[in-house]
Tab-separated table of C-alpha atoms and ligand atoms in Angstrom:
chain	number	residue	atom	x	y	z
X	1	MET	CA	10.457	-16.926	-15.609
X	2	LYS	CA	12.653	-14.301	-13.915
X	3	VAL	CA	11.039	-10.862	-14.012
X	4	LEU	CA	12.697	-7.565	-13.149
X	5	GLY	CA	10.299	-5.119	-11.447
X	6	ILE	CA	10.751	-1.347	-11.387
X	7	GLU	CA	8.789	0.980	-9.058
X	8	SER	CA	9.069	4.793	-8.985
X	9	SER	CA	5.506	6.036	-8.448
X	10	CYS	CA	6.083	8.174	-5.346
X	11	ASP	CA	9.074	8.630	-3.045
X	12	GLU	CA	10.674	5.184	-3.191
X	13	THR	CA	12.884	3.983	-6.037
X	14	SER	CA	12.879	0.210	-6.092
X	15	VAL	CA	14.135	-2.590	-8.348
X	16	ALA	CA	13.510	-6.296	-7.695
X	17	LEU	CA	13.870	-9.675	-9.335
X	18	VAL	CA	11.128	-12.275	-8.824
X	19	GLU	CA	11.221	-15.851	-10.070
X	20	GLY	CA	8.110	-17.789	-11.046
X	21	GLY	CA	5.800	-15.012	-9.876
X	22	ARG	CA	6.478	-15.919	-6.229
X	23	ARG	CA	10.115	-16.113	-5.139
X	24	VAL	CA	11.755	-12.770	-4.389
X	25	VAL	CA	15.388	-13.208	-5.504
X	26	ALA	CA	16.385	-9.589	-4.762
X	27	ASN	CA	14.596	-6.378	-3.756
X	28	ALA	CA	16.499	-3.081	-3.489
X	29	VAL	CA	14.808	0.110	-2.231
X	30	ALA	CA	16.147	3.684	-2.094
X	31	SER	CA	13.864	5.818	0.068
X	32	GLN	CA	13.555	9.581	-0.344
X	33	ILE	CA	11.741	10.068	2.972
X	34	PRO	CA	14.570	12.154	4.531
X	35	ILE	CA	14.538	14.476	1.474
X	36	HIS	CA	10.789	15.198	1.649
X	37	ALA	CA	10.420	15.152	5.452
X	38	ARG	CA	11.531	18.762	5.854
X	39	TYR	CA	8.682	19.909	3.522
X	40	GLY	CA	6.028	17.917	5.397
X	41	GLY	CA	5.084	15.894	2.300
X	42	VAL	CA	6.314	14.602	-1.049
X	43	VAL	CA	7.483	17.390	-3.416
X	44	PRO	CA	6.820	15.985	-6.932
X	45	GLU	CA	9.677	17.794	-8.715
X	46	LEU	CA	12.194	16.691	-6.072
X	47	ALA	CA	10.841	13.144	-6.240
X	48	SER	CA	11.373	12.777	-9.995
X	49	ARG	CA	14.871	14.305	-9.836
X	50	ASN	CA	15.875	11.909	-7.084
X	51	HIS	CA	14.479	8.914	-8.963
X	52	VAL	CA	16.844	9.901	-11.805
X	53	VAL	CA	19.743	9.931	-9.315
X	54	ASP	CA	18.759	6.671	-7.583
X	55	ILE	CA	17.466	4.393	-10.332
X	56	ILE	CA	20.738	3.050	-11.779
X	57	PRO	CA	22.437	2.505	-8.376
X	58	THR	CA	19.269	0.733	-7.187
X	59	LEU	CA	19.256	-1.458	-10.305
X	60	GLU	CA	22.928	-2.274	-9.688
X	61	GLU	CA	22.259	-3.049	-6.027
X	62	CYS	CA	19.439	-5.413	-6.971
X	63	LEU	CA	21.486	-7.190	-9.625
X	64	SER	CA	24.574	-7.493	-7.408
X	65	SER	CA	22.981	-10.468	-5.650
X	66	VAL	CA	21.548	-12.031	-8.833
X	67	GLU	CA	23.491	-14.832	-10.493
X	68	GLY	CA	24.028	-13.878	-14.138
X	69	GLY	CA	23.132	-10.211	-13.470
X	70	LEU	CA	21.123	-8.583	-16.262
X	71	GLY	CA	21.562	-11.735	-18.341
X	72	ALA	CA	19.160	-13.523	-15.951
X	73	VAL	CA	16.277	-11.138	-16.740
X	74	GLU	CA	13.562	-12.733	-18.916
X	75	GLY	CA	10.887	-10.042	-18.680
X	76	ILE	CA	10.326	-6.574	-17.209
X	77	ALA	CA	7.373	-5.169	-15.252
X	78	VAL	CA	7.098	-1.493	-14.417
X	79	THR	CA	4.609	0.655	-12.487
X	80	ALA	CA	2.688	2.721	-15.052
X	81	GLY	CA	0.219	4.351	-12.613
X	82	PRO	CA	-1.292	5.692	-10.504
X	83	GLY	CA	1.401	7.961	-9.080
X	84	LEU	CA	3.340	11.150	-9.730
X	85	VAL	CA	3.689	11.330	-13.503
X	86	GLY	CA	7.236	12.759	-13.526
X	87	SER	CA	8.347	10.024	-11.126
X	88	LEU	CA	6.611	7.234	-13.028
X	89	LEU	CA	8.286	8.339	-16.269
X	90	VAL	CA	11.752	7.714	-14.798
X	91	GLY	CA	10.981	4.055	-14.087
X	92	LEU	CA	9.135	3.647	-17.391
X	93	GLU	CA	11.966	4.970	-19.535
X	94	VAL	CA	14.554	2.795	-17.776
X	95	ALA	CA	12.237	-0.217	-18.156
X	96	LYS	CA	11.754	0.432	-21.877
X	97	ALA	CA	15.484	0.929	-22.498
X	98	LEU	CA	16.322	-2.300	-20.639
X	99	ALA	CA	13.580	-4.312	-22.361
X	100	TRP	CA	14.684	-3.067	-25.790
X	101	SER	CA	18.380	-3.671	-25.203
X	102	LEU	CA	17.849	-7.130	-23.643
X	103	GLY	CA	15.176	-8.124	-26.157
X	104	VAL	CA	12.727	-9.176	-23.406
X	105	PRO	CA	8.981	-8.450	-23.066
X	106	LEU	CA	7.733	-5.478	-21.065
X	107	VAL	CA	4.477	-5.048	-19.148
X	108	GLY	CA	3.070	-2.030	-17.310
X	109	VAL	CA	1.238	-2.694	-14.061
X	110	ASN	CA	-1.093	-0.776	-11.772
X	111	HIS	CA	0.515	0.134	-8.424
X	112	ILE	CA	-2.642	-0.477	-6.367
X	113	GLU	CA	-3.230	-3.838	-8.025
X	114	ALA	CA	0.356	-4.782	-7.146
X	115	HIS	CA	-0.275	-3.927	-3.445
X	116	LEU	CA	-3.499	-5.973	-3.598
X	117	MET	CA	-1.748	-9.046	-5.010
X	118	SER	CA	1.457	-8.769	-2.931
X	119	PRO	CA	0.395	-11.609	-0.547
X	120	LEU	CA	0.774	-14.005	-3.513
X	121	LEU	CA	4.554	-13.647	-3.108
X	122	ASP	CA	6.379	-16.102	-0.865
X	123	TYR	CA	7.276	-14.584	2.469
X	124	GLU	CA	8.207	-15.874	5.860
X	125	GLY	CA	7.679	-14.873	9.448
X	126	ALA	CA	4.644	-12.660	8.937
X	127	GLU	CA	3.495	-12.935	12.544
X	128	GLY	CA	1.842	-16.294	12.062
X	129	LEU	CA	-0.567	-14.906	9.476
X	130	SER	CA	-2.194	-17.341	7.081
X	131	GLY	CA	-0.293	-18.321	3.913
X	132	THR	CA	-1.279	-17.580	0.327
X	133	PRO	CA	-4.857	-16.269	0.076
X	134	SER	CA	-7.511	-18.330	-1.675
X	135	PHE	CA	-9.786	-16.754	-4.263
X	136	PRO	CA	-12.153	-15.065	-3.870
X	137	PHE	CA	-10.828	-12.715	-1.201
X	138	VAL	CA	-11.702	-9.228	-0.021
X	139	GLY	CA	-8.707	-6.889	-0.239
X	140	LEU	CA	-8.326	-3.681	1.729
X	141	ILE	CA	-5.767	-1.274	0.260
X	142	VAL	CA	-4.737	1.331	2.808
X	143	SER	CA	-2.025	3.785	1.803
X	144	GLY	CA	-1.293	7.506	1.725
X	145	GLY	CA	-3.582	7.970	-1.276
X	146	HIS	CA	-6.039	5.053	-1.109
X	147	THR	CA	-8.529	3.364	1.183
X	148	HIS	CA	-10.329	0.925	-1.065
X	149	LEU	CA	-12.060	-2.419	-0.775
X	150	TYR	CA	-11.908	-4.890	-3.651
X	151	GLU	CA	-13.435	-8.269	-4.269
X	152	VAL	CA	-10.727	-10.351	-5.954
X	153	ARG	CA	-11.629	-13.486	-7.900
X	154	GLY	CA	-8.211	-14.129	-9.454
X	155	VAL	CA	-5.208	-12.383	-10.966
X	156	GLY	CA	-6.606	-9.601	-13.129
X	157	ARG	CA	-10.183	-10.176	-11.904
X	158	TYR	CA	-11.311	-7.459	-9.504
X	159	ALA	CA	-14.326	-5.374	-8.594
X	160	LEU	CA	-14.018	-2.177	-6.590
X	161	ILE	CA	-16.643	-2.540	-3.870
X	162	GLY	CA	-16.049	0.588	-1.794
X	163	GLY	CA	-13.706	3.349	-0.800
X	164	THR	CA	-13.247	6.519	1.170
X	165	ARG	CA	-15.467	9.515	0.593
X	166	ASP	CA	-12.773	11.965	1.728
X	167	ASP	CA	-9.295	11.372	3.181
X	168	ALA	CA	-7.375	8.132	2.722
X	169	ALA	CA	-6.473	6.434	6.020
X	170	GLY	CA	-2.746	7.173	5.557
X	171	GLU	CA	-3.544	10.792	4.758
X	172	ALA	CA	-5.510	11.051	8.029
X	173	PHE	CA	-2.549	9.532	9.940
X	174	ASP	CA	-0.144	11.990	8.287
X	175	LYS	CA	-2.389	15.041	8.845
X	176	VAL	CA	-3.011	14.216	12.510
X	177	ALA	CA	0.719	13.618	12.993
X	178	LYS	CA	1.398	17.041	11.476
X	179	MET	CA	-1.120	18.653	13.902
X	180	LEU	CA	0.828	16.972	16.720
X	181	GLY	CA	4.148	18.342	15.448
X	182	MET	CA	5.509	14.990	14.262
X	183	PRO	CA	7.699	14.538	11.171
X	184	TYR	CA	6.416	13.304	7.777
X	185	PRO	CA	5.263	10.610	7.093
X	186	GLY	CA	3.571	10.561	10.465
X	187	GLY	CA	1.802	7.188	10.444
X	188	VAL	CA	4.765	5.331	11.814
X	189	TYR	CA	5.311	7.918	14.635
X	190	ILE	CA	1.650	7.733	15.685
X	191	ASP	CA	1.992	3.934	15.773
X	192	GLN	CA	5.063	4.224	18.049
X	193	MET	CA	3.568	6.840	20.400
X	194	ALA	CA	0.262	4.934	20.586
X	195	LEU	CA	2.098	1.964	22.113
X	196	ARG	CA	2.591	4.093	25.260
X	197	GLY	CA	-0.913	5.635	25.290
X	198	ARG	CA	-4.428	4.648	26.380
X	199	ALA	CA	-6.800	3.969	23.489
X	200	ASP	CA	-9.826	4.893	25.636
X	201	ALA	CA	-8.383	8.187	26.929
X	202	PHE	CA	-10.387	10.302	24.443
X	203	VAL	CA	-13.725	9.533	22.832
X	204	LEU	CA	-13.455	9.924	19.049
X	205	PRO	CA	-16.049	9.154	16.345
X	206	ARG	CA	-16.056	5.988	14.189
X	207	PRO	CA	-17.577	7.429	10.977
X	208	MET	CA	-19.602	5.028	8.794
X	209	LEU	CA	-18.841	2.051	11.064
X	210	ARG	CA	-22.488	1.290	11.775
X	211	LYS	CA	-23.584	1.932	8.175
X	212	ASP	CA	-24.376	-1.226	6.255
X	213	ASN	CA	-22.210	-0.298	3.258
X	214	ASP	CA	-18.610	-0.503	2.025
X	215	GLU	CA	-17.782	3.202	2.342
X	216	PHE	CA	-15.247	4.929	4.595
X	217	SER	CA	-14.783	8.474	5.856
X	218	PHE	CA	-11.848	9.756	7.900
X	219	SER	CA	-12.073	13.535	7.811
X	220	GLY	CA	-14.474	13.547	10.817
X	221	ILE	CA	-11.956	11.722	13.043
X	222	LYS	CA	-9.258	14.184	11.967
X	223	THR	CA	-11.506	17.170	12.753
X	224	ALA	CA	-12.395	15.656	16.127
X	225	VAL	CA	-8.662	15.489	16.969
X	226	LEU	CA	-8.265	19.136	15.929
X	227	THR	CA	-11.187	20.144	18.191
X	228	LEU	CA	-9.686	18.106	21.030
X	229	LEU	CA	-6.317	19.862	20.580
X	230	ARG	CA	-7.958	23.301	20.604
X	231	GLY	CA	-9.575	22.426	23.924
X	232	LEU	CA	-6.219	21.721	25.597
X	233	GLU	CA	-4.474	24.453	27.580
X	234	ALA	CA	-1.266	24.050	25.577
X	235	PRO	CA	-0.181	21.938	22.585
X	236	PRO	CA	0.952	18.539	23.893
X	237	ALA	CA	4.724	18.135	24.051
X	238	LEU	CA	6.297	15.415	21.908
X	239	GLU	CA	6.434	12.119	23.818
X	240	SER	CA	4.164	13.509	26.597
X	241	GLU	CA	1.508	11.292	28.188
X	242	VAL	CA	-1.346	13.293	26.664
X	243	LEU	CA	0.198	13.088	23.180
X	244	CYS	CA	0.558	9.304	23.510
X	245	ASP	CA	-3.091	9.104	24.648
X	246	ILE	CA	-4.257	11.163	21.644
X	247	CYS	CA	-2.253	8.945	19.271
X	248	ALA	CA	-3.659	5.749	20.800
X	249	SER	CA	-7.264	7.061	20.771
X	250	PHE	CA	-6.988	8.290	17.167
X	251	GLN	CA	-5.349	5.082	15.954
X	252	GLU	CA	-7.983	2.960	17.706
X	253	ALA	CA	-10.794	4.879	15.979
X	254	VAL	CA	-9.212	4.452	12.508
X	255	VAL	CA	-8.423	0.773	13.120
X	256	ASP	CA	-11.967	0.065	14.405
X	257	VAL	CA	-13.399	1.466	11.174
X	258	LEU	CA	-10.916	-0.294	8.853
X	259	VAL	CA	-11.281	-3.681	10.540
X	260	GLY	CA	-15.059	-3.362	11.000
X	261	LYS	CA	-15.644	-2.504	7.347
X	262	LEU	CA	-13.255	-5.129	5.978
X	263	PHE	CA	-14.858	-7.993	7.881
X	264	ARG	CA	-18.355	-6.655	7.167
X	265	ALA	CA	-17.568	-6.747	3.428
X	266	ALA	CA	-16.276	-10.334	3.679
X	267	ARG	CA	-19.259	-11.471	5.780
X	268	ALA	CA	-21.763	-9.850	3.422
X	269	ARG	CA	-20.277	-11.858	0.530
X	270	GLY	CA	-19.679	-15.108	2.382
X	271	ILE	CA	-15.910	-14.759	1.734
X	272	LYS	CA	-13.447	-16.451	4.106
X	273	ASP	CA	-10.123	-14.795	3.118
X	274	VAL	CA	-9.122	-11.160	3.576
X	275	VAL	CA	-5.981	-9.289	2.537
X	276	ILE	CA	-4.688	-5.988	3.918
X	277	SER	CA	-1.954	-4.185	2.010
X	278	GLY	CA	-0.479	-0.730	1.351
X	279	GLY	CA	1.638	1.451	3.653
X	280	VAL	CA	-0.893	1.672	6.521
X	281	SER	CA	-0.964	-2.133	6.779
X	282	ALA	CA	2.402	-1.701	8.520
X	283	ASN	CA	0.405	-0.359	11.501
X	284	SER	CA	0.920	-2.635	14.499
X	285	ARG	CA	-2.555	-2.118	15.980
X	286	LEU	CA	-4.276	-2.746	12.628
X	287	ARG	CA	-2.341	-5.996	12.212
X	288	ALA	CA	-3.124	-7.170	15.740
X	289	ARG	CA	-6.851	-6.316	15.591
X	290	ALA	CA	-7.316	-7.871	12.146
X	291	LEU	CA	-5.718	-11.072	13.409
X	292	GLU	CA	-7.930	-11.138	16.530
X	293	VAL	CA	-11.123	-10.627	14.533
X	294	GLY	CA	-9.954	-13.133	11.906
X	295	ILE	CA	-9.476	-15.815	14.565
X	296	SER	CA	-12.785	-15.123	16.292
X	297	SER	CA	-14.741	-15.074	13.022
X	298	GLY	CA	-13.006	-17.944	11.199
X	299	VAL	CA	-11.622	-15.725	8.430
X	300	ALA	CA	-8.028	-16.181	7.176
X	301	VAL	CA	-6.150	-12.871	7.393
X	302	HIS	CA	-3.273	-12.190	4.985
X	303	ILE	CA	-1.020	-9.204	5.622
X	304	PRO	CA	2.403	-9.072	3.949
X	305	PRO	CA	5.505	-8.464	6.078
X	306	LEU	CA	6.532	-4.838	6.635
X	307	TRP	CA	9.019	-4.655	3.743
X	308	LEU	CA	6.265	-5.711	1.329
X	309	CYS	CA	3.627	-3.337	2.786
X	310	THR	CA	5.341	-0.091	1.855
X	311	ASP	CA	6.273	0.662	-1.763
X	312	ASN	CA	8.581	-1.938	-3.321
X	313	ALA	CA	9.353	-3.416	-6.739
X	314	ALA	CA	8.952	-7.051	-5.641
X	315	MET	CA	5.170	-6.653	-5.773
X	316	ILE	CA	5.474	-5.078	-9.254
X	317	ALA	CA	7.635	-7.945	-10.538
X	318	GLY	CA	5.361	-10.506	-8.856
X	319	LEU	CA	2.197	-9.196	-10.497
X	320	GLY	CA	3.967	-8.518	-13.815
X	321	SER	CA	5.131	-12.166	-13.883
X	322	HIS	CA	1.515	-13.341	-14.036
X	323	TYR	CA	0.802	-11.130	-17.030
X	324	LEU	CA	4.095	-11.838	-18.796
X	325	SER	CA	3.644	-15.565	-18.542
X	326	GLY	CA	0.163	-15.154	-19.986
X	327	MET	CA	-1.510	-16.614	-16.901
X	328	ALA	CA	-4.066	-13.833	-16.722
X	329	GLY	CA	-4.472	-13.303	-20.424
X	330	ARG	CA	-3.068	-9.812	-20.755
X	331	GLY	CA	-0.865	-9.059	-23.796
X	332	PHE	CA	2.618	-7.576	-23.694
X	333	GLU	CA	2.822	-3.816	-23.721
X	334	ALA	CA	4.368	-2.007	-26.657
X	335	PHE	CA	7.113	0.556	-26.157
X	336	GLY	CA	4.356	3.181	-26.426
X	337	LEU	CA	3.501	2.369	-22.774
X	338	ASN	CA	2.979	5.637	-20.885
X	339	ALA	CA	2.498	6.895	-17.332
X	340	SER	CA	-1.132	7.446	-16.416
X	341	SER	CA	-3.007	8.114	-13.182
X	342	GLY	CA	-5.876	6.113	-14.706
X	343	PHE	CA	-3.752	3.125	-15.740
X	344	PRO	CA	-6.231	0.218	-15.570
X	345	MET	CA	-6.209	-2.593	-13.061
X	346	GLY	CA	-6.136	-6.147	-14.329
X	347	VAL	CA	-8.065	-7.304	-17.323
X	348	LEU	CA	-10.460	-4.548	-18.344
X	349	GLY	CA	-13.996	-4.755	-17.037
X	350	GLU	CA	-15.437	-5.860	-13.722
X	351	PHE	CA	-13.871	-9.249	-12.853
X	352	GLY	CA	-12.345	-9.118	-16.352
X	353	GLU	CA	-15.743	-9.998	-17.771
X	354	GLY	CA	-16.629	-6.678	-19.415
X	355	GLY	CA	-18.331	-3.740	-17.696
X	356	GLY	CA	-16.866	-1.038	-15.548
X	357	ALA	CA	-14.134	-2.143	-13.153
X	358	GLY	CA	-12.553	0.458	-10.921
X	359	ALA	CA	-8.885	1.184	-10.323
H	1	KG4	O1	1.775	2.506	0.236
H	1	KG4	P1	2.638	3.618	0.742
H	1	KG4	O2	4.080	3.298	1.103
H	1	KG4	O3	2.684	4.788	-0.291
H	1	KG4	C1	1.542	5.205	-0.989
H	1	KG4	O4	0.820	6.067	-0.416
H	1	KG4	O5	1.319	4.611	-2.091
H	1	KG4	O6	1.869	4.260	2.026
H	1	KG4	C2	2.362	5.383	2.725
H	1	KG4	C3	1.430	5.690	3.895
H	1	KG4	C4	1.737	6.996	4.613
H	1	KG4	O7	0.535	7.733	4.780
H	1	KG4	C5	2.299	6.535	5.966
H	1	KG4	O8	2.063	7.454	7.022
H	1	KG4	C6	1.517	5.254	6.168
H	1	KG4	O9	1.506	4.646	4.887
H	1	KG4	N1	2.167	4.372	7.150
H	1	KG4	C7	1.622	4.074	8.362
H	1	KG4	C8	2.556	3.244	9.032
H	1	KG4	N2	3.638	3.078	8.212
H	1	KG4	C9	3.383	3.776	7.068
H	1	KG4	N3	0.431	4.421	8.891
H	1	KG4	C10	0.150	3.939	10.130
H	1	KG4	N4	0.996	3.172	10.843
H	1	KG4	C11	2.184	2.775	10.339
H	1	KG4	N5	3.021	2.000	11.064
H	2	ZN	ZN1	1.892	2.297	-2.439
């Protein structure tokens, strides 16, 4: 089955075609980062307006490399939440119009669930990381809005096992970058500057790392950086040695906590596969450390390649394919499908077996 995916939950408009739930035939992305950068964060009204501008050209770009064009589409999957409601509605309305006019089924999917399941897609050259994850696996979702751990037993079968008590990891990266005078979104700049810095130059806390639980907290690390900056004689200049050292020390603290907690969660459950996904999984130090710990502890580490880590429609089409082909037992959505920040993950109930699952 060839499924068209549509993603418009935040500041990326993306349309993709995935075949058989695994093969990415085409994936087109229009990023709004330059538009929002000057405001230091995503402006919701600007985001939805630009999705309106970008969605049809992005659809056309995606289909330009697809044999048969729209005629090849056998089902449609669209992000229904969580995300900015005005932005989500743009993708949803286009998805509904296309599904109605083509006479193909439509399914709404959860954006976080799509990140979590993105390693099920075929990809190459992901730094020698292990292939498709086996179930059960522990999944760490690290993005601008989420830092969550899930136990995954199959498509649609999840349990939320922990999350952050305050900032998401990506939010901490972006806020620290802002303190250092870097552009939005700052995660990628911290990653670049950290390559030239010393990770042991400044001593920063590792909140919750020693606690025997699945919780995270990042606001303490962020405050420690602020205190450190106030103690300096002058704000560090961009690209200076001290700025690179701060970036490396901050990044090391966040990565220590993320990697420590992920592998703790897997160990505690006797699970031998872990997945890291979401925008922060693009971080070079996080990828390297997770691989090191995976090798030394005999755990297979699955991290999608960079283009699949940040927001994209391939992961939406990939997950939607499983639902549309009935593999995970979820019915087709009616045209009454709506945007919702609480759009459920998977089959309702913990592990799809009834009870309270978390999204
Ligand atoms: O998943 P994503 O594209 O969007 C959502 O938040 O859903 O994640 C964006 C986040 C931002 O906070 C950005 O700073 C962070 O991912 N990010 C990074 C890197 N690349 C993107 N954080 C650290 N290092 C990176 N290389
Ligand atoms: Zn995302």
